[in-house]
PDB file of C-alpha atoms and ligand atoms in Angstrom:
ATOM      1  CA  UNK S   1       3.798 -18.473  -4.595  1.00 62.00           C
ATOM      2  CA  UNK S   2       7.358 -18.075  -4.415  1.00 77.00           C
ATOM      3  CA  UNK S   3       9.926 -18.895  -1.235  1.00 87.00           C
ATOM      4  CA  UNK S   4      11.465 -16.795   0.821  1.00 94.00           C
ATOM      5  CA  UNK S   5      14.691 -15.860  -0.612  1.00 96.00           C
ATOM      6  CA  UNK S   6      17.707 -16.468   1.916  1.00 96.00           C
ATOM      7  CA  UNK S   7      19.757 -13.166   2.036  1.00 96.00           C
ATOM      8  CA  UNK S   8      23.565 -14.617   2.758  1.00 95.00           C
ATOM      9  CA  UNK S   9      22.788 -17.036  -0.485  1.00 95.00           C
ATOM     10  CA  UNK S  10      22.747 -13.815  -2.516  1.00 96.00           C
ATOM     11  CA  UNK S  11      25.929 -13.951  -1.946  1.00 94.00           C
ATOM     12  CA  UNK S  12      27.200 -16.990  -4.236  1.00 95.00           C
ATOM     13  CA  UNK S  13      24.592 -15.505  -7.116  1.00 95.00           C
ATOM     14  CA  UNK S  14      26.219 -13.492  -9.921  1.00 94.00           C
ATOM     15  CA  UNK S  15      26.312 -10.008  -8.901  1.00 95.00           C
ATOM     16  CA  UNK S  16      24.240 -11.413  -5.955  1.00 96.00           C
ATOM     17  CA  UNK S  17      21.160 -10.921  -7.538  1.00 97.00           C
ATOM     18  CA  UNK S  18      17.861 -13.233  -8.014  1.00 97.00           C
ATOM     19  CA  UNK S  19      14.848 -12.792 -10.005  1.00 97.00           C
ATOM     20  CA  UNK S  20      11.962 -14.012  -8.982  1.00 96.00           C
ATOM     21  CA  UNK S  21       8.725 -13.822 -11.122  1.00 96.00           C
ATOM     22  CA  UNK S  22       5.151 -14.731 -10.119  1.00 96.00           C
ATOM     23  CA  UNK S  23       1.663 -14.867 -11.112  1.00 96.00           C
ATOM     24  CA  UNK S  24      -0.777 -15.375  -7.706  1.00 94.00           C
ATOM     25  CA  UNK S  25      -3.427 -14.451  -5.963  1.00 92.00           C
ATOM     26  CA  UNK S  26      -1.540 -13.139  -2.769  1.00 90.00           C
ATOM     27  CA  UNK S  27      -3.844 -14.428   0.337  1.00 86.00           C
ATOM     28  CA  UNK S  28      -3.856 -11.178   2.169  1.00 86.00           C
ATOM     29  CA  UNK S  29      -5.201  -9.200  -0.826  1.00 88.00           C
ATOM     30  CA  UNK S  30      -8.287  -9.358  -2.288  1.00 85.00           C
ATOM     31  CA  UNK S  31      -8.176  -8.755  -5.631  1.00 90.00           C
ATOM     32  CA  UNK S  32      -9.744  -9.996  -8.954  1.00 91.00           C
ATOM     33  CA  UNK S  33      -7.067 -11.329 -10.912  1.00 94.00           C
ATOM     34  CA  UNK S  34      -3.959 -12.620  -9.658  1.00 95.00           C
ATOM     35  CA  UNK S  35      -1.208 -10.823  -8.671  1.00 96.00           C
ATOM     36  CA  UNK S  36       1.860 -10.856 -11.690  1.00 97.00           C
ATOM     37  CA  UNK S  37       4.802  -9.627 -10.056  1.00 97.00           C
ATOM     38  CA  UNK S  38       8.417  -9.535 -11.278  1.00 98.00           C
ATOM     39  CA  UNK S  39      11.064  -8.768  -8.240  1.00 97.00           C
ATOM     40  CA  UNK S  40      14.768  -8.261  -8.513  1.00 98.00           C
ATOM     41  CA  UNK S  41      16.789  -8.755  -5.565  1.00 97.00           C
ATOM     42  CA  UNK S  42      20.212  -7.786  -5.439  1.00 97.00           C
ATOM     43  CA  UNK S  43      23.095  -7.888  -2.185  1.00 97.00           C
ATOM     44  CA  UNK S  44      24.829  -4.703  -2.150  1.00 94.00           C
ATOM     45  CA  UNK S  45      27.230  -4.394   0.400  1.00 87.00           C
ATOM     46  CA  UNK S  46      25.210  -2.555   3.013  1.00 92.00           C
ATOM     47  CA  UNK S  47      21.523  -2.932   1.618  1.00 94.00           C
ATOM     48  CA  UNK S  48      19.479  -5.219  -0.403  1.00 96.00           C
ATOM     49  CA  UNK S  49      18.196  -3.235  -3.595  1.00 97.00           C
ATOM     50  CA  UNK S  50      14.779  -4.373  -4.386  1.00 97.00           C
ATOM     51  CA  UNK S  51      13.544  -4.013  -8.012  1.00 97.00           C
ATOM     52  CA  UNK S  52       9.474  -4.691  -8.326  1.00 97.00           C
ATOM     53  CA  UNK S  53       7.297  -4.564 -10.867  1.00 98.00           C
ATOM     54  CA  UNK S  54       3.459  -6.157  -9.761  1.00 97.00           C
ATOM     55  CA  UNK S  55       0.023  -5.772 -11.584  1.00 97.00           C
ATOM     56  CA  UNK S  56      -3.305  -7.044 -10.148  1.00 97.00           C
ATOM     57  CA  UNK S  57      -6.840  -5.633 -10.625  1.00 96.00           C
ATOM     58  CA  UNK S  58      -8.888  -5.212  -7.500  1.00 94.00           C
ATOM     59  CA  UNK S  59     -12.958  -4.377  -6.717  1.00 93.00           C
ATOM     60  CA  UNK S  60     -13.175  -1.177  -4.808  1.00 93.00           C
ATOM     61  CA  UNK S  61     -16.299   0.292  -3.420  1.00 94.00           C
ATOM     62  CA  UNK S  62     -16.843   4.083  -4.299  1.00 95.00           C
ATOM     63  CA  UNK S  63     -16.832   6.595  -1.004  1.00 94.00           C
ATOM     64  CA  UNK S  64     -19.614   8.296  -2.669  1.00 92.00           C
ATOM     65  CA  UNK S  65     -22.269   6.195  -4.897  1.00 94.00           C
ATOM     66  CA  UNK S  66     -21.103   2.914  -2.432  1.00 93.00           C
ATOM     67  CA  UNK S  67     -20.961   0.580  -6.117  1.00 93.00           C
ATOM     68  CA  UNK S  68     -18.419  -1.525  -6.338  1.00 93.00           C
ATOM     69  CA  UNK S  69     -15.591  -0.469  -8.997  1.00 94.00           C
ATOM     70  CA  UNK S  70     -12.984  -2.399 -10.598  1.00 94.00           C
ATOM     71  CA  UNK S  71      -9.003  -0.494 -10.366  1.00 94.00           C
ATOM     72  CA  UNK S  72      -5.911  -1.381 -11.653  1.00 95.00           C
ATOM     73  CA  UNK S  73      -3.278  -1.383  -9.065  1.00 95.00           C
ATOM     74  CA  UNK S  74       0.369  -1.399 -10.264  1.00 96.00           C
ATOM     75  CA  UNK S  75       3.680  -0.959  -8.512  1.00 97.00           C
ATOM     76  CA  UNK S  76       7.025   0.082 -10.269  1.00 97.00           C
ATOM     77  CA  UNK S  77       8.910   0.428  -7.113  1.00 95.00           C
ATOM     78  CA  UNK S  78      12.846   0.546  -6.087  1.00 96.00           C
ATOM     79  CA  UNK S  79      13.459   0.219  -1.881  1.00 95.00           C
ATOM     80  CA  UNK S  80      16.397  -0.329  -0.480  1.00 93.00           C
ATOM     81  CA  UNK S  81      16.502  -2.402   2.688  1.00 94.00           C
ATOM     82  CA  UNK S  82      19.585  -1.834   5.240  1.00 92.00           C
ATOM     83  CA  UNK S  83      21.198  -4.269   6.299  1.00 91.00           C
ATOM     84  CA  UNK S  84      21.296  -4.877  10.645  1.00 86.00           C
ATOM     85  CA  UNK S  85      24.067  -7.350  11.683  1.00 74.00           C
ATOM     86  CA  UNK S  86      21.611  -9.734  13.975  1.00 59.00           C
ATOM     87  CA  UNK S  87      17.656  -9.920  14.173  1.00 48.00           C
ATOM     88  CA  UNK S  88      16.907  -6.764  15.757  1.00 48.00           C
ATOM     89  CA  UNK S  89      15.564  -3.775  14.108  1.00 50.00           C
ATOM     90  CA  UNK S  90      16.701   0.092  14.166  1.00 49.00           C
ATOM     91  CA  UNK S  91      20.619  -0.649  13.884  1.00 50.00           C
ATOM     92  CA  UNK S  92      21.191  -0.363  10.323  1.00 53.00           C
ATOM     93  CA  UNK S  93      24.206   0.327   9.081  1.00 55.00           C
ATOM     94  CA  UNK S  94      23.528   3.553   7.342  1.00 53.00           C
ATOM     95  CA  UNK S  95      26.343   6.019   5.940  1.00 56.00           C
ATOM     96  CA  UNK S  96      25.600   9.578   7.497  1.00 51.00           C
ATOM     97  CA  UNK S  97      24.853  11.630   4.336  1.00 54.00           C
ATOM     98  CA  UNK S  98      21.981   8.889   3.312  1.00 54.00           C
ATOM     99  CA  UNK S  99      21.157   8.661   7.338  1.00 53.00           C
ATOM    100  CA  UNK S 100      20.143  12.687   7.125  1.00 51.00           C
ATOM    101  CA  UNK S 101      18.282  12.375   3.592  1.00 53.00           C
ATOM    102  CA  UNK S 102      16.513   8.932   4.063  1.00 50.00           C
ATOM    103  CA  UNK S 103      15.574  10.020   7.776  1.00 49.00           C
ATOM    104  CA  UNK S 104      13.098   7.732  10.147  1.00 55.00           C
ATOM    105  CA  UNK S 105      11.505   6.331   6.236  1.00 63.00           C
ATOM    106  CA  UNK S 106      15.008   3.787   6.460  1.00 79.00           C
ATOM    107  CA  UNK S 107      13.492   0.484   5.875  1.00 86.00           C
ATOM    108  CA  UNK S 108      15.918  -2.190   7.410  1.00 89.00           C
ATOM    109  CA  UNK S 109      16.372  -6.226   7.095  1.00 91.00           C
ATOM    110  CA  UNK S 110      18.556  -8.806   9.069  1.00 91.00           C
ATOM    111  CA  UNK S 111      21.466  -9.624   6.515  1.00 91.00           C
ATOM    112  CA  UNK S 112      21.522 -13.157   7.838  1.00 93.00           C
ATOM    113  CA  UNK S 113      17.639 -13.304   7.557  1.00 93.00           C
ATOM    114  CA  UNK S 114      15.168 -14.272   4.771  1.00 95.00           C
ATOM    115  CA  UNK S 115      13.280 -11.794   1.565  1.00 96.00           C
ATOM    116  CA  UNK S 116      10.131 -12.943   1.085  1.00 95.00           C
ATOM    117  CA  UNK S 117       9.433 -11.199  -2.593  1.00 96.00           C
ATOM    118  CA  UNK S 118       5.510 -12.297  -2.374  1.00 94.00           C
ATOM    119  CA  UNK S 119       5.224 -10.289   0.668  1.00 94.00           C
ATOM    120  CA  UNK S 120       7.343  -7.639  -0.075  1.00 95.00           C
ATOM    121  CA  UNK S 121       5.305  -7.111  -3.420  1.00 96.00           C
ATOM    122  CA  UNK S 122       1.907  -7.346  -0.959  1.00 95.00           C
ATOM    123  CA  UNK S 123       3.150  -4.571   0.815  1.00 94.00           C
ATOM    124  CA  UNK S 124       3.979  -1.972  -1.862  1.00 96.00           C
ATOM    125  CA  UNK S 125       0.569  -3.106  -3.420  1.00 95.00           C
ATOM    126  CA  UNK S 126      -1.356  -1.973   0.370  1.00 94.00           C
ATOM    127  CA  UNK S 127       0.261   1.285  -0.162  1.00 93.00           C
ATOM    128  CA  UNK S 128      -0.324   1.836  -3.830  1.00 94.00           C
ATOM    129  CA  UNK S 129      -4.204   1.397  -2.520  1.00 93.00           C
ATOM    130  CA  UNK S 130      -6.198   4.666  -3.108  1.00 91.00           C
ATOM    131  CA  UNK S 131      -6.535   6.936  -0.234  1.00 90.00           C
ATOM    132  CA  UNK S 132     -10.295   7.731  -1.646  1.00 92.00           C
ATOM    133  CA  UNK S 133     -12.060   5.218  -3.820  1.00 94.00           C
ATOM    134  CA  UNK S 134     -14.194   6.969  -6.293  1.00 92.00           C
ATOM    135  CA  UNK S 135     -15.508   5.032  -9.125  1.00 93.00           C
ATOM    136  CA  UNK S 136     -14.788   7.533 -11.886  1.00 89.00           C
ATOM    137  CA  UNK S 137     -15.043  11.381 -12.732  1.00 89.00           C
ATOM    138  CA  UNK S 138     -19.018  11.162 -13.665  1.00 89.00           C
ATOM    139  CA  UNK S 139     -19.832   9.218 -10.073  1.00 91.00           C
ATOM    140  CA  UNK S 140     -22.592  11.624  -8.716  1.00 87.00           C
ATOM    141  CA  UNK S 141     -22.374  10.117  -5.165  1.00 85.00           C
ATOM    142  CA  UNK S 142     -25.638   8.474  -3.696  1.00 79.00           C
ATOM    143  CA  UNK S 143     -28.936   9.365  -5.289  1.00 74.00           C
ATOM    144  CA  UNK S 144     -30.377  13.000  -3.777  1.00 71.00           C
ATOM    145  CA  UNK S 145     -33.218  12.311  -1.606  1.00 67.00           C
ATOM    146  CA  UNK S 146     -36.559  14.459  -2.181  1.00 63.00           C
ATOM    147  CA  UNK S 147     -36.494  17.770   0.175  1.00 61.00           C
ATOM    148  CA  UNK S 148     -39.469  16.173   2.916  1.00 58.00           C
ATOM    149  CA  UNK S 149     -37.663  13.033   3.189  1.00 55.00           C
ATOM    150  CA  UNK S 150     -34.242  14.064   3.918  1.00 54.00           C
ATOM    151  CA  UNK S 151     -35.236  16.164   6.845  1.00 54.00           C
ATOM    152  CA  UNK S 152     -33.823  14.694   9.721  1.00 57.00           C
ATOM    153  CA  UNK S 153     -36.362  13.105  12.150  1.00 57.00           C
ATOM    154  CA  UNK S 154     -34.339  14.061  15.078  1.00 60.00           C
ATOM    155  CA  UNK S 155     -33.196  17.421  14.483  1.00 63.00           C
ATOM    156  CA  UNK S 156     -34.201  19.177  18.070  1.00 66.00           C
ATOM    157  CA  UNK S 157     -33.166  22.533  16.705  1.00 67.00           C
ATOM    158  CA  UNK S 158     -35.233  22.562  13.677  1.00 68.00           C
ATOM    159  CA  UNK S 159     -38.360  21.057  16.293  1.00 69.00           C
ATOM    160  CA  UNK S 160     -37.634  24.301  18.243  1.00 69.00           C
ATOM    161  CA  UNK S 161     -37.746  26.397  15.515  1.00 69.00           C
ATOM    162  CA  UNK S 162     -41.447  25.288  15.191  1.00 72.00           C
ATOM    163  CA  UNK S 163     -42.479  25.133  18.227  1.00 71.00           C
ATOM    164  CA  UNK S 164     -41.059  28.521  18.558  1.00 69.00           C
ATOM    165  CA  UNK S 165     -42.946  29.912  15.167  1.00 72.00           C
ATOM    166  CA  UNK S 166     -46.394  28.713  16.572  1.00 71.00           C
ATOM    167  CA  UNK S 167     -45.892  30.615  19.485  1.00 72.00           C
ATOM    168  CA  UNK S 168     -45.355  34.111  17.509  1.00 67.00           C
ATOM    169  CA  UNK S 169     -48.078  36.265  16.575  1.00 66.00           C
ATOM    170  CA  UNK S 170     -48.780  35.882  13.451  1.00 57.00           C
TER     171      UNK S 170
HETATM  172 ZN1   ZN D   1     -19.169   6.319  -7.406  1.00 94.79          ZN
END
C-alpha cells in the first residue's frame, strides 16, 4: 500500500511530480487479484494532474443467469484536481473558460492537504465497475421454467378469470 502523498512536497520534486507504483489488494474492493496500479502525480500551478494506470480482475455475478463471472477492470485515466487555498471544498480556483466547460464535474483538493494514490486509484476502479453485469454474449439468463410451474400462485386476476369462465354457459 502506498502513503499518502503530501501535496506542498510536490513542490521540491522535479517538475513536481511523483510516481508511485503498486501492486495490492485495495481493502475496499473485492477483487481476485491484486490491484497493479501505476499513478503519476504532478503540481501544476492551479491543479494537481493525476496520471493512472490500474489493472485488477474482479468476480461479478451475472444480472441474468445469477453465476458468478470473472472481469477485467482497467483504468487509463487523466483527472485534474483544483486546487482550494484551505480545507474546504467548492472554492477552487478555476479560470472561467475551464469553469463553463468542466461545469459542477470540477473535482477539487486542498493544496496544503494530502493525495492518497491507493484511494484515488480505488475510486476510478468503483466507477469503471459495469453498470450491468452480464457474464458474456451466450448467457441465456436463468433456466425457463415449464409453462404449469411458472404460473403465479397468487395471480387474483388470472383466479377471476376462472372463476368467471365456470360461471358462463358453456
Ligand atoms: Zn449470465
Amino acid at each position: 500500500m502506498t502513503e499518502p502523498i503530501s501535496i506542498p512536497h510536490l513542490l521540491h520534486r522535479l517538475e513536481g511530480r511523483e510516481t508511485v507504483e503498486f501492486k495490492a489488494i485495495l481493502p475496499e474492493l473485492t477483487s481476485l487479484t491484486p490491484v497493479q496500479a501505476k499513478v503519476q502525480v504532478t503540481h501544476k500551478d492551479s491543479y494537481l494532474e493525476i496520471i493512472g494506470v490500474a489493472e485488477t480482475i474482479v468476480t461479478l455475478t451475472c444480472d441474468r443467469c445469477l453465476a458468478q463471472y470473472n472481469h477485467r477492470l482497467s483504468i487509463d485515466t487523466t483527472e485534474m484536481l483544483w486546487f482550494t487555498e484551505g480545507g474546504e471544498e467548492g472554492k477552487a480556483e478555476i479560470p472561467f473558460e475551464e469553469d463553463l466547460e468542466l461545469d459542477d464535474m470540477v473535482e477539487t483538493v486542498s493544496k496544503n492537504g494530502l493525495f492518497d494514490p491507493s484511494e484515488w486509484v480505488y475510486q476510478q476502479l468503483c466507477l469503471e465497475m459495469p453498470y450491468k453485469n452480464v457474464c458474456g454474449d451466450a448467457c441465456e439468463g436463468i433456466p425457463k421454467v415449464s409453462p404449469e410451474n411458472a404460473q403465479p400462485e397468487g395471480d387474483r386476476r388470472w383466479a377471476a378469470l376462472e372463476a368467471l369462465k365456470g360461471q358462463l354457459p358453456s
